[in-house]
Amino acid sequence: YWDNPGSGNATEREWVKQAVRETWESVANVNFVGWGQYDNSGSGIRIFIDDYATPHTSALGTEISGAYQGMVLNFNFLGKYTCAGQTKEYCIKAMAVHEFGHVLGIAHGGDKPDCPCAQFSEGYGGGNKGAYYATPCEISSVMNYCDPRFNNQGKLSKYDIDGVQAVYGARKELLESGGH
């Protein structure tokens, strides 16, 4: 759900939805629904738009269900978090893919013990202690800040796909077609 959608950011909200559908939903047995205004149900992912904030989630996986500002996205890059050298659409989509990875319970790849990366962690209650990793470190993961291509250009890597499918299963259509 969107906590504070506005008529002036309908295009940006559609880019987020499109990015999630073209990545996580296209390969795994997951569907994100309820893309409207938050309905005070006390559950679901609540997305807050803050053009001065660094995009983030307040926790991983189901821990953010119903939490105010459980996910924060930036559409205009007015603060320290910038979108330098890329289009606004590119940055919003790449950012959304990364943050929805956290919604699926995926921590930062550079925090893995086998990852040779001087990665900065956003915390999640004292780091990612106890985090479960379904794959080895992969620099090109959308979840690894060490990738010089900014969230792997918003495209899931081989291990991103393998990991999300290990937890949620492969998309039914992929299985029927003999795909990944």
PDB file of C-alpha atoms in Angstrom, residues 1-10 12-13 35-40 45-53 67-76:
ATOM      1  CA  TYR A   1       0.000   0.000   0.000  1.00  0.00           C
ATOM      2  CA  TRP A   2       1.035   3.612  -0.493  1.00  0.00           C
ATOM      3  CA  ASP A   3       0.929   5.696   2.688  1.00  0.00           C
ATOM      4  CA  ASN A   4       1.068   9.036   0.917  1.00  0.00           C
ATOM      5  CA  PRO A   5       0.382   8.719  -2.805  1.00  0.00           C
ATOM      6  CA  GLY A   6      -0.198  11.883  -4.769  1.00  0.00           C
ATOM      7  CA  SER A   7      -1.527  12.642  -8.230  1.00  0.00           C
ATOM      8  CA  GLY A   8       1.897  14.084  -9.075  1.00  0.00           C
ATOM      9  CA  ASN A   9       3.687  10.753  -8.531  1.00  0.00           C
ATOM     10  CA  ALA A  10       1.359   8.293 -10.277  1.00  0.00           C
ATOM     11  CA  GLU A  12       6.681   6.900 -10.451  1.00  0.00           C
ATOM     12  CA  ARG A  13       4.396   4.565  -8.490  1.00  0.00           C
ATOM     13  CA  TRP A  35      -1.126  -1.131  -4.758  1.00  0.00           C
ATOM     14  CA  GLY A  36      -3.658   1.497  -3.665  1.00  0.00           C
ATOM     15  CA  GLN A  37      -3.874   3.938  -0.767  1.00  0.00           C
ATOM     16  CA  TYR A  38      -3.257   2.343   2.641  1.00  0.00           C
ATOM     17  CA  ASP A  39      -6.590   1.141   4.048  1.00  0.00           C
ATOM     18  CA  ASN A  40      -5.789   1.132   7.793  1.00  0.00           C
ATOM     19  CA  ILE A  45       3.674  -3.364   3.103  1.00  0.00           C
ATOM     20  CA  ARG A  46       3.265   0.342   3.742  1.00  0.00           C
ATOM     21  CA  ILE A  47       5.319   2.407   1.310  1.00  0.00           C
ATOM     22  CA  PHE A  48       6.076   5.999   2.254  1.00  0.00           C
ATOM     23  CA  ILE A  49       7.390   8.446  -0.344  1.00  0.00           C
ATOM     24  CA  ASP A  50      10.056  10.814   1.009  1.00  0.00           C
ATOM     25  CA  ASP A  51      12.074  12.724  -1.583  1.00  0.00           C
ATOM     26  CA  TYR A  52      14.768  13.599   0.977  1.00  0.00           C
ATOM     27  CA  ALA A  53      15.296  10.110   2.435  1.00  0.00           C
ATOM     28  CA  ALA A  67       4.558  -0.913   9.923  1.00  0.00           C
ATOM     29  CA  TYR A  68       4.251   2.798   9.177  1.00  0.00           C
ATOM     30  CA  GLN A  69       7.086   3.627   6.776  1.00  0.00           C
ATOM     31  CA  GLY A  70       7.934  -0.061   6.566  1.00  0.00           C
ATOM     32  CA  MET A  71       9.423   0.889   3.204  1.00  0.00           C
ATOM     33  CA  VAL A  72      10.568   4.364   2.237  1.00  0.00           C
ATOM     34  CA  LEU A  73      11.165   5.274  -1.402  1.00  0.00           C
ATOM     35  CA  ASN A  74      12.557   8.461  -2.933  1.00  0.00           C
ATOM     36  CA  PHE A  75      11.144   9.692  -6.256  1.00  0.00           C
ATOM     37  CA  ASN A  76      12.804  13.098  -6.723  1.00  0.00           C
TER      38      ASN A  76
END
